[in-house]
Short mmCIF file of C-alpha atoms and ligand atoms in Angstrom, two decimals:
data_model
loop_
_atom_site.label_atom_id
_atom_site.label_comp_id
_atom_site.label_asym_id
_atom_site.label_seq_id
_atom_site.Cartn_x
_atom_site.Cartn_y
_atom_site.Cartn_z
CA MET Y 3 39.14 2.64 -15.33
CA LYS Y 4 36.74 1.23 -12.75
CA ARG Y 5 38.38 1.15 -9.34
CA ASN Y 6 37.55 -1.70 -6.00
CA LEU Y 7 36.13 0.74 -3.08
CA GLU Y 8 39.66 -0.20 -1.13
CA THR Y 9 41.80 1.49 -4.10
CA ILE Y 10 39.26 4.18 -4.29
CA CYS Y 11 39.75 4.54 -0.31
CA ILE Y 12 43.98 5.28 -0.95
CA GLN Y 13 44.01 6.46 -4.58
CA GLY Y 14 41.01 8.54 -5.04
CA GLY Y 15 40.55 12.06 -5.71
CA TRP Y 16 44.31 13.59 -5.59
CA LYS Y 17 46.55 12.12 -8.49
CA PRO Y 18 49.54 14.06 -8.66
CA LYS Y 19 51.46 14.38 -11.62
CA LYS Y 20 55.22 15.07 -12.29
CA GLY Y 21 57.26 16.46 -9.18
CA GLU Y 22 54.01 17.28 -6.89
CA PRO Y 23 53.29 16.25 -3.49
CA GLN Y 24 52.29 12.12 -3.46
CA GLN Y 25 50.06 13.49 -0.11
CA LEU Y 26 46.96 15.81 -1.10
CA PRO Y 27 48.04 19.37 -0.14
CA ILE Y 28 46.24 21.59 1.48
CA TYR Y 29 45.47 24.08 -0.33
CA GLN Y 30 44.86 26.66 2.99
CA SER Y 31 44.35 30.03 1.11
CA THR Y 32 40.86 32.31 0.30
CA THR Y 33 41.62 33.07 -3.30
CA PHE Y 34 43.29 32.29 -6.57
CA LYS Y 35 45.92 34.84 -8.38
CA TYR Y 36 45.26 35.41 -12.04
CA GLU Y 37 47.71 37.00 -14.17
CA THR Y 38 44.92 39.50 -16.43
CA SER Y 39 41.58 41.02 -15.47
CA GLU Y 40 40.57 39.03 -18.82
CA GLN Y 41 41.62 35.66 -17.13
CA MET Y 42 39.34 36.58 -14.08
CA ALA Y 43 36.44 37.71 -16.51
CA ARG Y 44 36.19 34.30 -18.61
CA LEU Y 45 35.81 32.14 -15.45
CA PHE Y 46 32.71 34.77 -13.84
CA ASP Y 47 31.43 34.32 -17.63
CA LEU Y 48 31.83 30.63 -16.88
CA LYS Y 49 33.63 30.36 -19.98
CA ASP Y 50 36.93 28.57 -18.31
CA GLU Y 51 37.13 26.28 -15.30
CA GLY Y 52 39.38 27.32 -12.46
CA TYR Y 53 39.54 28.23 -8.41
CA PHE Y 54 38.78 31.90 -7.53
CA TYR Y 55 37.39 31.48 -4.34
CA THR Y 56 36.95 28.91 -1.97
CA ARG Y 57 33.93 28.86 -1.01
CA LEU Y 58 33.08 28.07 -4.32
CA ALA Y 59 35.82 25.51 -4.99
CA ASN Y 60 39.09 24.65 -3.26
CA PRO Y 61 41.46 22.20 -4.41
CA THR Y 62 41.88 20.16 -1.27
CA ASN Y 63 38.12 20.05 -0.47
CA ASP Y 64 37.69 19.19 -4.30
CA ALA Y 65 40.08 15.86 -4.43
CA VAL Y 66 37.97 14.81 -0.74
CA ALA Y 67 34.72 15.16 -2.64
CA LYS Y 68 35.75 13.22 -5.90
CA LYS Y 69 37.22 10.37 -3.24
CA ILE Y 70 33.61 10.66 -2.00
CA ALA Y 71 31.72 10.56 -4.99
CA ALA Y 72 33.53 7.63 -6.28
CA LEU Y 73 33.27 5.57 -3.35
CA GLU Y 74 29.90 6.19 -3.46
CA GLY Y 75 29.19 5.69 -7.01
CA GLY Y 76 28.08 8.97 -7.83
CA VAL Y 77 28.69 11.71 -10.53
CA GLY Y 78 29.43 14.38 -7.98
CA CYS Y 79 29.75 15.63 -4.57
CA VAL Y 80 30.40 18.43 -2.20
CA LEU Y 81 31.29 18.63 0.86
CA THR Y 82 29.79 20.47 3.65
CA SER Y 83 31.13 21.95 6.82
CA SER Y 84 28.83 19.20 8.91
CA GLY Y 85 26.41 17.14 8.88
CA GLN Y 86 23.62 18.92 9.41
CA ALA Y 87 24.85 21.39 6.80
CA ALA Y 88 24.95 18.35 4.63
CA SER Y 89 20.96 17.28 5.21
CA PHE Y 90 20.11 20.54 5.03
CA TYR Y 91 21.23 21.59 1.81
CA ALA Y 92 20.44 18.26 0.08
CA ILE Y 93 16.83 18.66 0.97
CA PHE Y 94 16.33 23.02 0.43
CA ASN Y 95 18.49 22.29 -2.87
CA ILE Y 96 14.84 21.08 -3.83
CA CYS Y 97 12.82 22.72 -1.73
CA GLN Y 98 11.49 25.97 -1.58
CA ALA Y 99 8.77 27.87 1.18
CA GLY Y 100 5.77 25.73 0.44
CA ASP Y 101 7.17 22.78 -0.19
CA HIS Y 102 6.74 19.31 1.42
CA PHE Y 103 9.04 16.07 2.12
CA ILE Y 104 8.66 12.81 4.03
CA THR Y 105 11.12 11.31 6.00
CA SER Y 106 11.52 8.15 8.13
CA ASN Y 107 10.76 9.48 11.86
CA ASN Y 108 13.52 6.98 13.17
CA ILE Y 109 16.67 9.58 12.22
CA TYR Y 110 19.11 11.20 14.46
CA GLY Y 111 18.04 13.96 17.12
CA GLY Y 112 19.37 16.89 15.12
CA THR Y 113 18.33 15.54 11.36
CA PHE Y 114 14.66 15.46 13.77
CA ASN Y 115 14.53 18.65 14.80
CA LEU Y 116 15.97 20.31 12.00
CA PHE Y 117 13.48 18.99 9.84
CA GLY Y 118 10.50 19.32 12.23
CA VAL Y 119 11.34 22.72 13.78
CA THR Y 120 14.09 24.99 11.79
CA MET Y 121 12.66 23.61 8.19
CA LYS Y 122 9.14 24.36 8.81
CA LYS Y 123 10.28 28.20 10.38
CA LEU Y 124 11.24 28.29 6.37
CA GLY Y 125 7.84 27.37 5.71
CA ILE Y 126 9.23 23.98 4.24
CA GLU Y 127 7.12 20.88 6.19
CA CYS Y 128 8.04 17.98 6.90
CA THR Y 129 5.58 14.65 7.65
CA PHE Y 130 7.65 12.04 9.79
CA VAL Y 131 6.47 8.39 9.47
CA ASP Y 132 7.05 5.18 10.85
CA PRO Y 133 9.10 3.00 8.44
CA GLU Y 134 7.36 -0.07 9.38
CA TRP Y 135 3.76 0.77 8.35
CA ASP Y 136 2.28 -1.10 4.65
CA ASP Y 137 2.97 0.68 1.28
CA ALA Y 138 -0.51 1.91 0.89
CA ARG Y 139 -0.24 4.43 4.25
CA ILE Y 140 3.32 5.61 3.80
CA GLU Y 141 1.90 6.24 -0.14
CA ALA Y 142 -0.97 8.24 1.41
CA GLU Y 143 1.35 10.70 3.46
CA PHE Y 144 2.39 12.36 -0.59
CA ARG Y 145 0.86 15.54 -1.80
CA PRO Y 146 1.18 17.22 -5.04
CA ASN Y 147 3.80 19.32 -3.58
CA THR Y 148 5.91 16.68 -2.09
CA LYS Y 149 9.90 17.14 -3.18
CA CYS Y 150 11.55 14.57 -1.93
CA PHE Y 151 11.40 11.47 0.71
CA PHE Y 152 14.56 10.79 3.06
CA GLY Y 153 15.82 8.16 6.04
CA GLU Y 154 19.12 6.92 7.38
CA THR Y 155 20.60 3.42 6.14
CA ILE Y 156 20.86 2.55 9.57
CA SER Y 157 19.31 4.97 11.98
CA ASN Y 158 21.34 6.85 14.54
CA PRO Y 159 20.96 5.62 17.75
CA GLY Y 160 17.59 2.89 17.33
CA GLY Y 161 19.83 0.56 14.89
CA CYS Y 162 16.94 0.65 12.22
CA VAL Y 163 18.21 -0.47 8.69
CA PHE Y 164 16.55 1.25 5.95
CA ASP Y 165 14.65 -1.15 3.16
CA ILE Y 166 16.05 1.72 0.23
CA GLU Y 167 14.68 -0.47 -2.24
CA ARG Y 168 11.57 0.05 -1.29
CA PHE Y 169 11.48 3.41 -0.46
CA ALA Y 170 13.03 4.29 -3.76
CA ARG Y 171 10.06 2.33 -5.38
CA MET Y 172 7.53 4.43 -3.32
CA ALA Y 173 9.59 7.74 -4.12
CA HIS Y 174 9.61 7.54 -7.48
CA ASN Y 175 6.02 6.22 -8.00
CA HIS Y 176 5.24 9.80 -6.72
CA GLY Y 177 7.71 11.16 -9.35
CA VAL Y 178 10.57 12.53 -6.00
CA PRO Y 179 13.65 11.39 -5.02
CA LEU Y 180 15.02 9.35 -2.62
CA ILE Y 181 17.44 10.90 -0.21
CA VAL Y 182 19.80 8.45 2.23
CA ASP Y 183 21.60 9.46 5.06
CA ASN Y 184 24.44 6.23 4.53
CA THR Y 185 26.47 8.01 7.59
CA PHE Y 186 26.91 4.60 10.02
CA ALA Y 187 27.09 1.87 6.99
CA THR Y 188 29.51 3.71 5.01
CA PRO Y 189 29.85 3.10 1.64
CA ILE Y 190 32.34 0.37 2.49
CA ASN Y 191 29.37 -1.54 3.96
CA CYS Y 192 26.87 -0.26 1.93
CA ARG Y 193 26.28 2.03 -1.47
CA PRO Y 194 22.62 2.99 -1.76
CA ILE Y 195 22.60 4.39 -5.25
CA GLU Y 196 23.44 0.88 -6.30
CA TRP Y 197 19.90 0.26 -4.63
CA GLY Y 198 17.92 2.86 -6.70
CA CYS Y 199 18.17 5.79 -3.91
CA ASP Y 200 19.03 9.03 -5.54
CA ILE Y 201 20.77 11.41 -3.55
CA VAL Y 202 23.42 9.91 -0.51
CA THR Y 203 24.37 12.08 2.26
CA HIS Y 204 27.00 11.72 5.13
CA SER Y 205 28.12 13.08 8.46
CA THR Y 206 31.67 12.82 7.54
CA THR Y 207 32.35 13.30 11.39
CA LYS Y 208 31.41 9.50 12.12
CA TYR Y 209 33.31 6.79 10.53
CA MET Y 210 34.59 8.42 7.36
CA ASP Y 211 37.25 10.72 9.29
CA GLY Y 212 36.90 7.94 12.57
CA HIS Y 213 39.56 9.81 14.99
CA ALA Y 214 37.47 12.44 15.80
CA THR Y 215 39.48 15.58 14.54
CA GLN Y 216 36.83 17.26 12.36
CA VAL Y 217 32.86 17.98 11.51
CA GLY Y 218 32.13 17.99 8.04
CA GLY Y 219 29.10 16.72 5.97
CA ALA Y 220 28.88 15.39 2.27
CA ILE Y 221 26.17 15.45 -0.46
CA ILE Y 222 26.38 12.73 -3.45
CA ASP Y 223 24.06 12.68 -6.40
CA SER Y 224 23.83 9.62 -8.64
CA GLY Y 225 23.07 11.49 -11.19
CA ASN Y 226 19.84 9.30 -11.70
CA PHE Y 227 17.09 11.16 -11.03
CA ASP Y 228 15.43 12.44 -14.13
CA TRP Y 229 14.54 16.07 -12.95
CA GLU Y 230 13.74 16.84 -16.72
CA ALA Y 231 10.70 14.20 -16.08
CA HIS Y 232 8.89 15.88 -13.60
CA ALA Y 233 9.91 19.63 -14.28
CA GLU Y 234 6.81 20.96 -12.44
CA LYS Y 235 7.90 20.07 -9.28
CA PHE Y 236 11.66 21.36 -9.59
CA PRO Y 237 12.17 24.40 -11.18
CA GLY Y 238 14.45 25.78 -9.37
CA LEU Y 239 16.82 22.81 -11.81
CA CYS Y 240 14.16 22.99 -14.77
CA THR Y 241 13.72 27.01 -15.66
CA PRO Y 242 16.42 29.61 -15.83
CA ASP Y 243 18.78 30.71 -12.75
CA GLU Y 244 18.45 34.47 -13.38
CA SER Y 245 21.20 34.79 -10.23
CA TYR Y 246 23.13 32.68 -12.77
CA HIS Y 247 23.59 33.82 -16.04
CA GLY Y 248 20.19 32.83 -16.58
CA LEU Y 249 21.21 29.43 -17.18
CA THR Y 250 19.29 26.29 -17.11
CA TYR Y 251 20.56 23.72 -15.04
CA THR Y 252 19.35 20.62 -15.91
CA LYS Y 253 19.92 21.58 -19.74
CA ALA Y 254 23.11 22.95 -19.21
CA PHE Y 255 24.74 20.57 -16.69
CA GLY Y 256 22.93 17.26 -17.39
CA LYS Y 257 23.47 15.10 -14.95
CA MET Y 258 25.54 17.57 -12.94
CA ALA Y 259 22.22 19.83 -12.64
CA TYR Y 260 22.00 18.67 -8.90
CA THR Y 261 25.28 19.02 -7.97
CA THR Y 262 26.06 22.55 -9.72
CA LYS Y 263 23.48 23.73 -8.30
CA LEU Y 264 24.40 23.17 -5.24
CA VAL Y 265 27.54 24.71 -5.47
CA SER Y 266 26.59 27.84 -7.55
CA GLN Y 267 23.38 29.00 -5.60
CA LEU Y 268 23.55 27.83 -2.12
CA MET Y 269 27.04 27.71 -1.51
CA ARG Y 270 27.57 31.34 -3.31
CA ASP Y 271 24.58 32.55 -1.03
CA LEU Y 272 24.52 30.47 2.30
CA GLY Y 273 28.64 29.01 2.51
CA SER Y 274 29.17 26.38 5.38
CA ILE Y 275 32.34 24.95 3.34
CA PRO Y 276 34.91 23.24 5.40
CA SER Y 277 38.29 24.19 6.00
CA PRO Y 278 41.10 22.89 3.38
CA GLN Y 279 42.51 21.52 7.07
CA ASN Y 280 39.70 19.45 7.76
CA SER Y 281 39.20 18.22 4.43
CA PHE Y 282 42.87 17.12 4.49
CA LEU Y 283 41.85 15.10 7.86
CA LEU Y 284 39.14 13.77 7.08
CA ASN Y 285 40.91 12.87 3.60
CA LEU Y 286 43.32 10.68 6.01
CA GLY Y 287 40.31 8.99 7.70
CA LEU Y 288 39.42 7.87 4.36
CA GLU Y 289 42.45 6.39 3.49
CA THR Y 290 41.83 3.31 6.05
CA LEU Y 291 38.19 3.51 5.82
CA HIS Y 292 38.26 0.11 4.16
CA LEU Y 293 40.53 -1.68 6.92
CA ARG Y 294 38.62 -0.16 10.03
CA MET Y 295 35.17 -0.92 9.02
CA PRO Y 296 35.26 -4.42 9.07
CA ARG Y 297 37.30 -4.63 12.22
CA HIS Y 298 34.29 -2.33 13.78
CA CYS Y 299 31.70 -4.75 12.89
CA GLU Y 300 33.78 -7.59 13.86
CA ASN Y 301 33.89 -6.33 17.78
CA ALA Y 302 30.90 -4.95 17.61
CA GLN Y 303 29.16 -8.38 16.36
CA LYS Y 304 31.33 -10.27 19.33
CA VAL Y 305 30.14 -7.57 22.29
CA ALA Y 306 26.67 -8.06 21.24
CA GLU Y 307 26.58 -11.12 21.24
CA TRP Y 308 28.34 -10.85 24.46
CA LEU Y 309 25.74 -8.23 25.78
CA GLU Y 310 22.91 -10.29 24.92
CA LYS Y 311 24.08 -12.98 26.83
CA HIS Y 312 24.37 -10.58 30.08
CA PRO Y 313 21.71 -10.75 32.59
CA LYS Y 314 21.43 -7.04 33.77
CA VAL Y 315 20.76 -6.57 29.97
CA SER Y 316 17.09 -6.10 28.91
CA TRP Y 317 17.79 -5.96 25.57
CA VAL Y 318 20.01 -5.18 22.52
CA ASN Y 319 19.64 -3.64 19.14
CA TYR Y 320 22.06 -4.76 16.85
CA ALA Y 321 21.42 -5.93 13.18
CA GLY Y 322 24.04 -8.75 13.05
CA LEU Y 323 22.45 -10.71 15.70
CA PRO Y 324 20.06 -13.24 14.18
CA GLY Y 325 17.41 -12.97 16.06
CA ASN Y 326 17.17 -8.71 15.15
CA LYS Y 327 13.99 -7.77 13.62
CA TYR Y 328 16.63 -6.22 10.42
CA HIS Y 329 18.79 -9.14 10.53
CA ALA Y 330 17.23 -9.96 6.76
CA LEU Y 331 17.15 -5.98 5.68
CA ALA Y 332 20.71 -5.89 6.94
CA GLN Y 333 21.81 -9.42 5.11
CA LYS Y 334 20.62 -7.90 1.77
CA TYR Y 335 21.75 -4.48 1.79
CA MET Y 336 25.38 -5.08 3.93
CA PRO Y 337 26.17 -8.70 3.52
CA ASN Y 338 29.46 -7.73 4.95
CA GLY Y 339 28.46 -6.75 8.10
CA THR Y 340 26.56 -2.95 9.48
CA CYS Y 341 28.03 -0.45 11.57
CA GLY Y 342 29.77 -0.52 15.22
CA VAL Y 343 27.41 1.01 16.84
CA ILE Y 344 24.77 -0.89 19.39
CA ALA Y 345 21.36 0.14 21.41
CA PHE Y 346 20.68 -1.59 24.29
CA GLY Y 347 19.30 -1.62 27.53
CA LEU Y 348 20.23 -1.68 31.28
CA LYS Y 349 17.63 -3.68 33.59
CA GLY Y 350 16.96 -1.35 36.16
CA THR Y 351 16.55 2.42 37.00
CA ARG Y 352 17.78 4.91 34.57
CA ASP Y 353 19.89 5.90 37.43
CA GLU Y 354 21.99 3.02 37.33
CA ALA Y 355 22.36 2.51 33.81
CA ILE Y 356 24.32 6.82 34.55
CA LYS Y 357 26.43 4.48 37.24
CA PHE Y 358 27.42 1.94 35.05
CA MET Y 359 28.80 4.36 32.44
CA ASP Y 360 30.53 6.56 34.96
CA ASN Y 361 32.48 3.35 36.16
CA LEU Y 362 33.26 2.64 32.43
CA ASP Y 363 37.63 2.79 32.43
CA PHE Y 364 38.53 3.61 28.54
CA ILE Y 365 35.29 3.40 27.08
CA SER Y 366 34.30 7.00 27.18
CA ILE Y 367 30.89 9.01 27.39
CA VAL Y 368 31.13 11.77 24.33
CA THR Y 369 28.59 13.20 22.49
CA HIS Y 370 30.07 10.86 19.59
CA VAL Y 371 29.67 7.79 17.64
CA ALA Y 372 31.49 5.95 15.00
CA ASP Y 373 35.12 6.54 15.97
CA ALA Y 374 37.82 4.49 16.24
CA ARG Y 375 37.74 4.35 20.14
CA THR Y 376 34.53 3.30 21.44
CA CYS Y 377 31.92 5.47 23.41
CA VAL Y 378 28.83 5.44 24.86
CA LEU Y 379 25.93 7.88 25.13
CA HIS Y 380 22.49 7.53 26.63
CA PRO Y 381 20.54 9.78 24.61
CA ALA Y 382 17.71 10.22 26.79
CA SER Y 383 20.42 12.44 28.95
CA HIS Y 384 22.68 13.71 26.12
CA THR Y 385 21.75 14.06 22.59
CA HIS Y 386 18.10 13.56 22.41
CA ARG Y 387 17.29 15.70 25.65
CA GLN Y 388 15.05 18.16 23.98
CA LEU Y 389 12.41 15.62 22.79
CA SER Y 390 9.76 15.03 24.92
CA ASP Y 391 8.83 11.43 25.97
CA GLU Y 392 6.23 10.96 23.36
CA GLN Y 393 9.26 12.26 20.52
CA LEU Y 394 11.93 9.87 21.91
CA ARG Y 395 9.16 7.39 21.31
CA GLU Y 396 7.92 8.71 18.28
CA ALA Y 397 11.92 8.76 17.06
CA GLY Y 398 12.28 4.64 18.71
CA VAL Y 399 14.66 5.49 21.56
CA ALA Y 400 13.30 4.00 24.25
CA PRO Y 401 14.35 6.04 28.08
CA ASP Y 402 16.37 3.17 28.81
CA LEU Y 403 18.76 2.65 25.80
CA VAL Y 404 22.38 3.09 26.06
CA ARG Y 405 24.63 4.10 22.61
CA LEU Y 406 27.33 1.93 22.19
CA SER Y 407 29.78 2.65 19.58
CA VAL Y 408 32.28 -0.11 19.18
CA GLY Y 409 35.75 0.93 18.45
CA ILE Y 410 38.91 -1.15 16.76
CA GLU Y 411 40.43 -1.66 20.16
CA ASN Y 412 41.12 -5.42 21.55
CA VAL Y 413 37.88 -6.70 21.82
CA ASN Y 414 38.56 -8.66 24.94
CA ASP Y 415 39.55 -5.49 26.33
CA ILE Y 416 36.59 -3.82 25.21
CA ILE Y 417 34.07 -6.49 26.90
CA ALA Y 418 36.23 -6.61 30.19
CA ASP Y 419 35.36 -2.78 30.14
CA LEU Y 420 31.55 -3.32 29.65
CA GLU Y 421 31.89 -6.23 32.59
CA GLN Y 422 33.78 -4.36 35.33
CA ALA Y 423 31.57 -1.17 34.85
CA MET Y 424 28.16 -3.58 35.36
CA ASN Y 425 29.00 -5.49 38.10
CA LYS Y 426 29.20 -2.47 40.07
CA MET Y 427 25.79 -1.23 39.48
N1 PLP N 18 22.89 12.20 10.12
C1 PLP N 18 24.10 11.30 11.24
C2 PLP N 18 23.57 9.98 10.93
C3 PLP N 18 24.16 11.39 12.66
O1 PLP N 18 24.24 10.56 13.10
C4 PLP N 18 24.58 12.86 12.70
C5 PLP N 18 25.44 12.88 13.81
O2 PLP N 18 25.16 12.29 14.49
C6 PLP N 18 24.14 13.85 11.74
C7 PLP N 18 23.80 13.53 10.23
C8 PLP N 18 24.84 15.62 11.79
O3 PLP N 18 26.27 15.61 11.82
P1 PLP N 18 27.51 16.64 12.49
O4 PLP N 18 26.81 16.37 13.94
O5 PLP N 18 28.68 15.86 11.43
O6 PLP N 18 26.88 17.73 11.93
#
């Protein structure tokens, strides 16, 4: 039966049977016992389904993955040990040395580095495009060996809203899937698959957890992309895998081809699964995601409106503000609110921005975002410090940009803390 998001947040994934725990159990075990050698052999021959080793599957992880798949409206979900691992695997599952992909240039700094530096070392080339370019200029970047297009629903830290339908159309014109990192919007505010996106990724470390307890990631497949229609581009999915019983994923698993390949090949060979303990913590966060997101948005809207009027603030970027350049896109894709993250600039020198942050009381300076607690960061001196000034500008990060992640405390207290710190500048 189809359930609403609020019900999935609470009830999705774990369905206890008679006498079983109401709360999702933590199966903190590397391995699972069988009674005969034959039983174990049948698992390896893919004749039976069952758990045997946690790197490949674990009941706690699976329950949480099922919940996230349902929240995003996908056919399958794989949890990873970090959001970085999710971004890497989402692409590495369909790209190999000699291949190319395209990404929006305003993505999170860690992803920017992964795509531009580390994946290049593996022989996978990435082109960074400005999503503001017109279609013809962007489409000119597709090559015969291009395998996907990547973007963030709401970019971190710039707060740019990604026009999912537009990029899905362009990707599909060139026979490749669109992958969207939906970390900031969460499925409560936006479900990219409904707008034509094929694969969704998350850093579950952020709102999904919401309490800064675990680092994790997720990859959700819509099951909608027709790999067979572009079989020459995706041999990994459409030709036999000799390391996996000679099976062809698309033929053997249909809509689950991408997810099955990711688990049975990448997780088998590279690992990066979350611990069951972390999945349990993530699940607790998910149980209140539908309550927290509206409050984050409500608080952030009030803070953004207050910042916009403050004489020491030079600019505010929050898509919830009617004058914002992304307002119309946000209204289309996220009519109930975007997220709690605001980017703004302070008048004055870089040192004054640092003074402002140092004078905050309960609002904390942390390398984190999208948390129940309000927090602040200066990307040019913190998360993005490995980028040159030119790369910073390319990534849409102004040197005076302060990233404020508005939490779910009382909004008047948040504003009072900001005000007293600005008074000391
Ligand atoms: N994607 C986005 C949008 C992020 O903000 C981050 C981290 O800040 C990541 C991916 C990477 O996630 P993680 O820190 O869980 O590896």
